[in-house]
Coordinates of C-alpha atoms in Angstrom, one line a residue:
Chain A
M1 CA 12.0 26.7 -52.6
L2 CA 11.3 30.3 -51.6
E3 CA 8.6 30.8 -54.2
P4 CA 5.7 29.6 -52.0
L5 CA 6.7 32.1 -49.3
Q6 CA 5.6 34.9 -51.6
E7 CA 2.0 33.9 -51.0
P8 CA 0.3 35.5 -47.9
F9 CA -1.8 32.3 -47.3
M10 CA 1.4 30.3 -47.2
Q11 CA 3.1 32.6 -44.8
R12 CA 0.1 32.3 -42.4
A13 CA 0.1 28.5 -42.8
L14 CA 3.8 28.4 -42.0
A15 CA 3.3 30.5 -38.9
E16 CA 0.5 28.2 -37.9
V17 CA 2.5 25.0 -38.3
V18 CA 5.5 26.5 -36.4
L19 CA 3.2 27.4 -33.5
I20 CA 1.6 24.0 -33.6
G21 CA 5.1 22.4 -33.6
V22 CA 6.4 24.5 -30.7
A23 CA 3.3 23.9 -28.5
G24 CA 2.6 20.3 -29.5
G25 CA 6.2 18.9 -29.7
A26 CA 7.3 20.0 -26.2
L27 CA 4.0 19.2 -24.5
G28 CA 3.7 15.9 -26.4
C29 CA 6.8 14.5 -24.5
W30 CA 4.9 14.9 -21.2
V31 CA 1.7 13.4 -22.9
V32 CA 3.7 10.4 -23.9
F33 CA 5.6 9.9 -20.6
Y34 CA 2.4 10.3 -18.5
G35 CA 0.5 7.8 -20.7
L36 CA -2.0 10.5 -21.8
S37 CA -2.1 9.7 -25.6
Y38 CA -5.6 8.4 -25.4
A39 CA -6.7 11.5 -23.3
A40 CA -5.1 13.7 -26.0
E41 CA -7.1 12.0 -28.8
S42 CA -10.3 12.2 -26.7
L43 CA -9.9 15.9 -25.9
A44 CA -9.5 16.7 -29.6
H45 CA -12.7 14.8 -30.5
S46 CA -14.6 16.4 -27.7
L47 CA -13.9 19.9 -29.0
F48 CA -15.8 19.2 -32.3
P49 CA -19.3 20.5 -31.4
G50 CA -17.7 23.7 -30.0
L51 CA -15.8 24.2 -33.2
V52 CA -18.9 23.7 -35.3
L53 CA -20.9 26.1 -33.2
A54 CA -18.2 28.7 -33.5
A55 CA -18.2 28.3 -37.3
I56 CA -22.0 28.6 -37.4
A57 CA -21.9 31.7 -35.2
G58 CA -19.0 33.2 -37.1
V59 CA -16.8 33.8 -34.0
P60 CA -13.1 32.7 -33.5
L61 CA -12.9 28.9 -33.1
L62 CA -11.3 29.4 -29.7
L63 CA -14.5 30.7 -28.3
G64 CA -16.3 27.5 -29.2
A65 CA -13.4 25.1 -28.4
T66 CA -12.8 26.3 -24.9
P67 CA -16.3 25.7 -23.4
A68 CA -16.5 22.4 -25.2
V69 CA -13.3 21.1 -23.5
V70 CA -14.6 22.2 -20.1
V71 CA -17.9 20.4 -20.7
A72 CA -16.2 17.3 -21.8
A73 CA -13.7 17.3 -18.9
L74 CA -16.6 17.7 -16.4
A75 CA -18.7 15.0 -18.1
I76 CA -15.7 12.6 -17.9
A77 CA -15.0 13.5 -14.3
L78 CA -18.7 13.0 -13.4
G79 CA -19.1 9.8 -15.5
A80 CA -16.1 8.2 -13.8
R81 CA -17.8 8.7 -10.4
V82 CA -20.8 6.5 -11.4
A83 CA -20.5 3.2 -9.7
G84 CA -19.4 0.4 -12.1
V85 CA -18.1 2.9 -14.8
S86 CA -14.3 2.9 -15.2
R87 CA -12.6 6.1 -16.2
E88 CA -11.7 4.6 -19.6
A89 CA -15.4 3.8 -20.3
A90 CA -16.5 7.3 -19.2
V91 CA -14.0 8.8 -21.6
A92 CA -15.2 6.7 -24.5
V93 CA -18.9 7.5 -23.8
V94 CA -18.3 11.2 -23.5
V95 CA -16.0 11.4 -26.5
T96 CA -18.4 9.6 -28.9
T97 CA -21.3 11.6 -27.6
M98 CA -19.4 14.9 -28.2
L99 CA -18.2 13.8 -31.7
G100 CA -21.7 12.6 -32.6
L101 CA -23.2 15.9 -31.5
G102 CA -20.6 17.8 -33.5
V103 CA -21.4 15.8 -36.7
L104 CA -25.1 16.4 -36.2
L105 CA -24.5 20.1 -36.0
A106 CA -22.1 20.0 -38.9
L107 CA -24.7 18.3 -41.1
S108 CA -27.4 20.7 -40.1
P109 CA -28.7 23.1 -42.8
R110 CA -27.4 26.2 -40.9
S111 CA -23.9 24.9 -40.9
P112 CA -21.6 27.0 -43.2
P113 CA -19.7 25.3 -46.1
G114 CA -16.2 24.1 -45.3
V115 CA -16.8 22.5 -41.9
E116 CA -14.9 19.5 -43.1
A117 CA -11.8 21.7 -42.5
L118 CA -12.6 21.3 -38.8
L119 CA -12.4 17.5 -39.0
F120 CA -9.3 17.3 -41.3
G121 CA -7.7 20.7 -40.7
D122 CA -6.8 23.4 -43.1
P123 CA -3.6 25.2 -42.2
F124 CA -4.0 27.4 -45.4
G125 CA -7.3 28.8 -44.1
V126 CA -6.2 30.3 -40.8
A127 CA -7.1 34.0 -40.2
D128 CA -4.9 36.6 -38.6
A129 CA -7.0 36.6 -35.5
D130 CA -6.7 32.8 -35.2
L131 CA -2.9 33.1 -35.5
A132 CA -2.7 35.7 -32.8
A133 CA -4.7 33.6 -30.4
A134 CA -2.6 30.5 -31.3
A135 CA 0.6 32.5 -30.6
A136 CA -0.7 33.6 -27.2
L137 CA -1.8 30.0 -26.2
A138 CA 1.5 28.5 -27.5
A139 CA 3.4 31.1 -25.3
L140 CA 1.3 30.1 -22.3
V141 CA 2.0 26.4 -22.9
L142 CA 5.7 27.0 -23.1
L143 CA 5.9 29.3 -20.1
S144 CA 3.9 26.8 -18.0
L145 CA 6.1 23.9 -19.0
R146 CA 9.1 25.9 -18.1
L147 CA 7.7 26.7 -14.6
L148 CA 6.4 23.3 -13.9
H149 CA 9.3 21.3 -15.3
G150 CA 10.8 20.0 -12.1
R151 CA 7.4 19.0 -10.6
L152 CA 6.2 17.3 -13.7
L153 CA 9.5 15.4 -13.8
V154 CA 9.0 14.1 -10.3
A155 CA 5.4 13.1 -10.5
G156 CA 6.0 11.3 -13.8
F157 CA 8.9 9.4 -12.5
D158 CA 7.6 8.2 -9.1
R159 CA 4.0 9.0 -8.3
G160 CA 4.2 7.2 -4.9
A161 CA 7.1 9.3 -3.7
A162 CA 5.8 12.6 -5.2
R163 CA 3.8 13.7 -2.2
A164 CA 6.8 13.2 0.1
L165 CA 8.9 15.2 -2.3
G166 CA 6.4 18.1 -2.1
V167 CA 4.6 17.5 -5.4
S168 CA 0.9 16.6 -5.8
P169 CA 0.5 14.0 -8.6
A170 CA -3.1 14.9 -9.0
L171 CA -2.2 18.6 -9.5
A172 CA 0.5 17.6 -12.0
D173 CA -2.1 15.6 -14.0
A174 CA -4.6 18.4 -13.9
A175 CA -2.0 21.0 -15.1
L176 CA -1.0 18.7 -18.0
L177 CA -4.6 18.2 -19.1
I178 CA -5.3 21.9 -19.0
L179 CA -2.2 22.6 -21.1
L180 CA -3.2 19.8 -23.4
A181 CA -6.6 21.4 -23.9
A182 CA -4.9 24.7 -24.7
A183 CA -2.4 23.2 -27.1
T184 CA -5.2 21.2 -28.8
V185 CA -7.1 24.4 -29.4
V186 CA -4.0 25.8 -31.0
A187 CA -3.4 22.8 -33.2
V188 CA -6.9 21.9 -34.2
Q189 CA -7.2 24.8 -36.6
G190 CA -4.3 23.5 -38.7
L191 CA -4.6 19.7 -38.3
G192 CA -8.3 19.2 -37.6
N193 CA -10.1 17.1 -35.1
L194 CA -9.1 13.7 -36.4
L195 CA -5.4 14.4 -37.0
V196 CA -4.4 16.7 -34.2
V197 CA -3.2 13.9 -31.9
A198 CA -0.4 13.2 -34.4
V199 CA 1.5 16.3 -33.3
F200 CA 1.4 15.3 -29.7
V201 CA 2.3 11.7 -30.0
G202 CA 4.4 11.4 -33.2
P203 CA 7.3 13.8 -32.6
A204 CA 7.5 12.9 -28.9
T205 CA 7.7 9.1 -29.5
A206 CA 10.3 9.7 -32.2
A207 CA 12.4 12.1 -30.0
R208 CA 12.2 9.6 -27.1
R209 CA 14.0 7.0 -29.2
L210 CA 16.8 9.5 -30.0
A211 CA 17.5 11.3 -26.7
D212 CA 17.8 10.1 -23.1
R213 CA 17.2 13.2 -21.1
M214 CA 13.9 15.2 -20.8
L215 CA 15.0 18.6 -22.1
P216 CA 16.9 17.3 -25.2
T217 CA 13.9 15.1 -25.9
M218 CA 11.5 18.1 -25.7
L219 CA 13.8 20.2 -27.9
L220 CA 14.1 17.4 -30.4
A221 CA 10.4 16.8 -30.5
T222 CA 9.8 20.5 -31.1
L223 CA 12.3 20.6 -33.9
L224 CA 10.8 17.4 -35.5
A225 CA 7.3 18.8 -35.2
V226 CA 8.2 22.1 -36.8
L227 CA 10.2 20.4 -39.6
A228 CA 7.4 18.0 -40.3
G229 CA 4.9 20.9 -40.3
V230 CA 6.9 22.9 -42.8
G231 CA 7.7 19.8 -44.9
G232 CA 4.0 18.8 -44.9
L233 CA 3.0 22.3 -46.2
Y234 CA 5.6 22.1 -49.0
L235 CA 4.3 18.7 -49.9
S236 CA 0.8 20.0 -49.9
Y237 CA 1.8 23.1 -52.0
Y238 CA 3.6 21.1 -54.7
A239 CA 1.7 17.8 -54.7
G240 CA -1.7 19.4 -54.2
T241 CA -2.5 17.1 -51.2
A242 CA -4.7 18.2 -48.3
G243 CA -2.8 20.5 -45.9
G244 CA -3.6 18.9 -42.5
A245 CA -3.2 15.4 -43.8
S246 CA 0.2 16.2 -45.4
V247 CA 1.5 17.6 -42.1
A248 CA 0.2 14.5 -40.3
A249 CA 1.9 12.3 -42.9
A250 CA 5.2 14.1 -42.5
I251 CA 5.0 13.5 -38.7
V252 CA 4.5 9.8 -39.3
A253 CA 7.5 9.8 -41.7
A254 CA 9.6 11.5 -39.0
Y255 CA 8.6 8.7 -36.6
L256 CA 9.4 5.9 -39.0
L257 CA 12.8 7.5 -39.6
S258 CA 13.5 7.5 -35.9
L259 CA 13.2 3.7 -35.7
P260 CA 16.5 2.8 -37.4
L261 CA 18.2 5.9 -36.1
G262 CA 17.3 5.1 -32.5
R263 CA 18.7 1.6 -32.9
L264 CA 21.9 3.0 -34.4
L265 CA 22.3 5.4 -31.5
A266 CA 21.6 2.7 -28.8
A267 CA 24.3 0.5 -30.3
R268 CA 26.9 3.3 -30.2
R269 CA 26.3 4.3 -26.5
P270 CA 29.2 3.5 -24.2
A271 CA 28.6 0.7 -21.7
R272 CA 29.6 2.6 -18.6
V273 CA 27.4 0.6 -16.3
R274 CA 29.1 -2.7 -17.1
A275 CA 32.5 -1.0 -16.6
E276 CA 31.6 0.1 -13.1
A277 CA 30.1 -3.3 -12.2
T278 CA 33.4 -5.0 -12.9
I279 CA 35.3 -2.5 -10.7
A280 CA 32.8 -2.8 -7.8
Chain L
M1 CA 18.4 7.0 21.5
S2 CA 16.1 10.0 21.5
A3 CA 12.9 9.8 23.5
E4 CA 10.8 11.3 20.8
P5 CA 9.8 8.5 18.3
L6 CA 10.1 9.3 14.6
I7 CA 7.0 7.2 13.8
E8 CA 4.3 6.3 16.3
A9 CA 1.5 4.1 15.1
S10 CA -1.4 3.0 17.4
D11 CA -4.1 0.6 16.1
V12 CA -3.7 1.9 12.6
A13 CA -6.0 0.6 9.9
A14 CA -5.5 1.7 6.3
G15 CA -6.3 0.5 2.8
Y16 CA -7.9 1.3 -0.5
D17 CA -11.4 2.3 -1.5
G18 CA -12.8 2.0 2.0
T19 CA -11.5 -1.6 2.6
P20 CA -8.7 -1.9 5.1
A21 CA -5.8 -3.9 3.8
I22 CA -4.0 -3.7 7.2
S23 CA -5.4 -3.2 10.7
D24 CA -4.3 -3.2 14.4
V25 CA -0.8 -1.9 13.5
T26 CA 0.9 -0.6 16.6
F27 CA 4.6 0.2 16.8
S28 CA 7.1 3.1 17.3
L29 CA 10.3 3.7 15.5
C30 CA 13.0 5.8 17.2
S31 CA 16.1 7.6 15.9
G32 CA 18.8 5.1 14.8
Q33 CA 16.5 2.1 14.8
R34 CA 16.1 -0.3 11.9
L35 CA 12.7 -1.9 11.7
A36 CA 12.1 -5.0 9.5
L37 CA 8.5 -5.1 8.2
L38 CA 8.0 -8.8 7.7
G39 CA 5.2 -10.5 5.8
S40 CA 4.4 -12.5 2.7
N41 CA 3.5 -10.8 -0.6
G42 CA 0.1 -9.2 -0.4
G43 CA 0.3 -9.2 3.4
G44 CA 0.2 -5.4 3.5
K45 CA 3.8 -4.3 3.7
T46 CA 3.6 -1.8 0.9
T47 CA 0.2 -0.6 2.2
L48 CA 1.8 0.3 5.5
L49 CA 4.7 2.1 3.8
R50 CA 2.2 4.1 1.8
A51 CA 0.2 4.9 4.9
V52 CA 3.4 6.2 6.6
L53 CA 4.1 8.3 3.5
G54 CA 0.7 10.0 3.8
E55 CA -0.5 8.5 0.5
L56 CA -3.4 6.6 2.0
R57 CA -6.2 7.6 4.2
I58 CA -6.1 6.2 7.7
F59 CA -9.4 4.5 8.6
G60 CA -8.7 4.0 12.3
G61 CA -6.1 4.5 15.0
T62 CA -3.5 7.2 15.0
L63 CA -0.3 7.5 12.9
R64 CA 2.1 10.2 13.8
V65 CA 5.2 10.7 11.6
S66 CA 7.4 13.5 12.9
A67 CA 10.2 13.3 10.3
T68 CA 10.5 13.8 6.5
C69 CA 10.1 10.4 4.9
G70 CA 12.4 9.4 2.0
T71 CA 11.1 6.4 0.0
V72 CA 12.9 3.8 -2.0
P73 CA 10.1 2.0 -3.9
Q74 CA 10.5 -1.3 -5.6
T75 CA 12.5 -0.6 -8.7
E76 CA 10.2 -2.3 -11.2
R77 CA 7.6 0.3 -10.3
S78 CA 9.8 3.3 -11.0
R79 CA 9.9 3.8 -14.7
L80 CA 13.0 2.4 -16.2
D81 CA 12.5 4.1 -19.6
Y82 CA 12.2 7.6 -18.0
P83 CA 14.7 10.1 -19.5
V84 CA 16.5 11.0 -16.3
S85 CA 20.1 10.5 -15.0
A86 CA 21.1 9.3 -11.5
L87 CA 21.8 13.0 -10.8
D88 CA 18.4 14.1 -11.9
V89 CA 16.8 11.5 -9.6
A90 CA 18.9 12.7 -6.6
T91 CA 18.1 16.3 -7.5
M92 CA 14.3 15.5 -7.2
G93 CA 14.9 15.4 -3.4
T94 CA 15.5 19.2 -3.4
L95 CA 12.0 20.2 -4.8
A96 CA 10.2 20.3 -1.4
T97 CA 12.5 23.2 -0.4
L98 CA 11.8 25.2 -3.5
P99 CA 8.8 27.4 -4.4
W100 CA 6.6 25.7 -7.0
W101 CA 7.7 27.8 -9.9
R102 CA 11.4 27.2 -9.4
R103 CA 13.5 24.5 -11.0
P104 CA 16.5 23.1 -9.2
G105 CA 19.6 25.2 -10.0
R106 CA 23.3 24.7 -9.5
R107 CA 23.2 24.7 -5.8
E108 CA 20.5 22.0 -5.8
R109 CA 22.5 19.9 -8.3
E110 CA 25.6 20.2 -6.1
A111 CA 23.7 19.0 -3.1
A112 CA 22.5 16.0 -5.2
G113 CA 26.1 15.4 -6.4
R114 CA 27.3 15.2 -2.8
A115 CA 24.5 12.7 -1.9
L116 CA 25.6 10.5 -4.9
E117 CA 29.1 10.6 -3.6
R118 CA 27.8 9.6 -0.2
V119 CA 26.2 6.5 -1.7
D120 CA 29.3 5.8 -3.8
L121 CA 27.6 6.6 -7.1
A122 CA 29.4 9.8 -8.1
S123 CA 31.0 8.1 -11.1
L124 CA 27.6 7.2 -12.6
A125 CA 25.9 10.6 -11.9
E126 CA 25.3 11.2 -15.6
E127 CA 24.1 7.7 -16.4
T128 CA 20.5 7.1 -17.3
F129 CA 18.6 5.8 -14.3
G130 CA 17.1 2.9 -16.2
R131 CA 20.5 1.7 -17.3
L132 CA 21.9 1.4 -13.8
S133 CA 22.0 -2.0 -12.1
G134 CA 19.4 -2.9 -9.4
G135 CA 21.7 -2.1 -6.5
Q136 CA 22.8 1.2 -8.2
R137 CA 19.2 2.2 -8.7
Q138 CA 18.5 1.6 -5.0
R139 CA 21.5 3.8 -4.1
A140 CA 20.4 6.6 -6.4
L141 CA 17.0 6.6 -4.7
I142 CA 18.7 6.6 -1.3
A143 CA 20.7 9.6 -2.5
R144 CA 17.3 11.3 -3.3
A145 CA 16.2 10.6 0.3
L146 CA 19.5 12.0 1.7
V147 CA 19.0 15.2 -0.4
Q148 CA 15.5 15.5 1.2
D149 CA 17.3 15.2 4.5
A150 CA 14.8 12.4 5.4
G151 CA 14.8 11.4 9.0
V152 CA 13.0 8.2 8.1
L153 CA 13.9 5.9 5.1
L154 CA 11.2 3.5 3.8
L155 CA 12.7 0.8 1.7
D156 CA 10.3 -1.6 -0.1
E157 CA 12.0 -5.0 -0.8
P158 CA 15.4 -3.3 -1.3
F159 CA 17.3 -6.6 -1.6
S160 CA 15.1 -8.4 -4.0
G161 CA 16.9 -9.1 -7.3
L162 CA 20.3 -8.0 -6.0
D163 CA 23.3 -10.2 -6.2
R164 CA 25.3 -10.9 -3.0
P165 CA 27.9 -8.1 -3.3
S166 CA 25.3 -5.5 -4.2
G167 CA 23.1 -6.7 -1.3
E168 CA 26.0 -6.5 1.2
R169 CA 27.0 -3.1 0.0
L170 CA 23.4 -1.8 0.4
E171 CA 23.1 -3.4 3.8
A172 CA 26.3 -1.6 5.0
L173 CA 24.9 1.7 3.7
I174 CA 21.7 1.2 5.5
G175 CA 23.6 0.4 8.7
E176 CA 25.6 3.7 8.3
L177 CA 22.4 5.7 7.8
A178 CA 20.9 4.3 10.9
G179 CA 24.1 5.0 12.7
E180 CA 23.7 8.7 11.8
G181 CA 20.4 8.7 13.7
R182 CA 17.9 8.0 10.9
G183 CA 15.0 5.6 11.3
V184 CA 14.9 2.9 8.7
V185 CA 11.9 0.7 7.7
I186 CA 12.8 -2.2 5.5
A187 CA 9.9 -4.2 4.0
T188 CA 11.1 -7.7 3.4
H189 CA 10.1 -11.3 3.4
D190 CA 13.6 -12.4 4.2
L191 CA 14.1 -13.7 7.8
E192 CA 17.9 -13.2 7.6
Q193 CA 17.4 -9.5 6.8
A194 CA 14.9 -9.2 9.6
R195 CA 17.3 -10.8 12.1
A196 CA 19.9 -8.0 11.4
C197 CA 17.4 -5.3 12.4
D198 CA 16.6 -3.8 15.9
L199 CA 12.8 -4.4 15.6
V200 CA 10.6 -6.8 13.6
L201 CA 7.0 -6.0 12.8
C202 CA 5.1 -9.0 11.4
I203 CA 2.0 -8.3 9.4
A204 CA -0.5 -10.5 7.5
G205 CA -3.4 -8.2 6.9
R206 CA -3.3 -7.4 10.6
Q207 CA -0.4 -7.1 13.0
I208 CA 0.8 -10.5 14.2
A209 CA 3.7 -9.3 16.4
C210 CA 6.2 -6.5 17.0
G211 CA 9.4 -6.6 19.1
P212 CA 13.1 -7.4 19.0
P213 CA 14.0 -10.1 16.4
G214 CA 15.3 -12.4 19.1
E215 CA 11.8 -12.6 20.6
V216 CA 9.6 -12.4 17.6
L217 CA 11.5 -14.7 15.3
A218 CA 11.8 -17.4 18.0
D219 CA 8.1 -17.9 18.1
V220 CA 7.0 -20.4 15.5
G221 CA 3.4 -19.4 16.0
V222 CA 4.2 -15.9 15.0
L223 CA 6.0 -17.0 11.8
E224 CA 3.3 -19.4 10.9
A225 CA 0.6 -16.7 11.3
T226 CA 2.7 -14.3 9.2
Y227 CA 3.4 -16.6 6.4
G228 CA 0.4 -18.9 6.5
G229 CA 2.3 -22.0 7.7
A230 CA 5.0 -22.2 5.1
I231 CA 7.8 -22.6 7.6
V232 CA 10.3 -25.4 7.4
E233 CA 12.8 -26.6 10.0
L234 CA 16.3 -26.6 8.4
P235 CA 18.1 -30.0 8.9
G236 CA 21.1 -30.1 11.1
G237 CA 20.0 -27.4 13.5
G238 CA 20.3 -24.7 10.9
G239 CA 17.3 -22.9 12.3
R240 CA 14.0 -22.1 10.6
A241 CA 13.4 -20.8 7.1
I242 CA 10.4 -19.8 5.0
L243 CA 9.6 -21.6 1.9
P244 CA 10.1 -19.0 -0.8
P245 CA 6.8 -17.2 -1.5
H246 CA 5.5 -17.0 -5.0
H247 CA 6.6 -13.8 -6.6
H248 CA 3.9 -11.6 -7.8
H249 CA 5.3 -8.6 -9.7
H250 CA 2.9 -5.8 -10.0

């Protein structure tokens, strides 16, 4: 059990999946409750040309991913303003354009070997500099979620009343999308472009079935994401499966396990409401 | 009754994407008054409530709201699967008083707890909002407005889907809140509810009439314009009633 931990590449991979789990699990709960799963998927795909350019230039992936997210966000905002184009259509056009551009770059002769790791992820390949950047971004995401918690809760619950309660729903959305972009940059190194959305959506949807308050849901989602990450790495180490895909598979397994567990918990909850109704 | 109105609307036009959904709306609501906002579904009741809340741009006229507005939206709109308790919902009313980086603490939760006691929901403070009954959810949202110290309460179809005891309980609570000097706006398509209020404002895209219920509801022309002619005379001198409108749930 402890044998893989002797390997430095495994230690770095474990640190990476823990960081991914911490940033992705907690934030994923907001992504799910705000209905931003499609946005999360889109953001990840939009990063791709930036990642490939960073790989070609030999600079940290962060330096490529960040401008790519900004370009994609602006393009979506501008595209949605064109008359007759819905926001959903604008997202789809921008995302496929960015992903296509990334693939063109990745298949160019100047592209270094191993760019498929950018698509499918390679938690075993992260460098120390990537880890340090990921740790800083994960800390930023957690701190922001802590500070914004009350406001995010209000805007997600009742957009119509939010303004009267002193919360701008548009600002809440914008803050979540920025955090989502930051967390995607953290997670994309380990899980890759195509699988990264798993860490936002999987643990959060599982946790949501098992907890009925926001903070416990977030803690549980984080725990599930970290456990699935570590489990996926062990699976990959012993079964020789691809790292990113193994982590994604473990996340899906956690979700599937939550289905019967959630039903069991729901059946065991006391029926307090009905009791009060008979008194009233 | 104080001289200064809580809401003063004069020729207000408001709507979505540049198209007015309501126009020519003129009324004023004073402290302690209950105003019934009467109209069929799609007539602009919710639009007017959103305009008062400051959510919509006003195209024409002036709308002055000089009190904090607490809103009780239609329950099917609030998310029933959201992971919050009744106490969490009431606590949301404290946010406007806190700087943006602060989460509500013990003092805020105590204030929310007192508001839940006030609406007789203290025993269900820890229950998940989505698992409360319709009337209990309305009361939790009223508690949120009380925590906000709202001078005006905006209730959107508060009685729809409530059984008779829950409806009566809610009506008594609304009466008490008006008695404390709050202004209450109740959007409804129920003539009986409207009769119990101090003022009735009829809208069908534009304002049809506004005044005391005794005047406004006695005028068959007003009711027909408000509801598009679906008024029936009850047999045996039972007065007038509206044919139940088709329910469109958004």
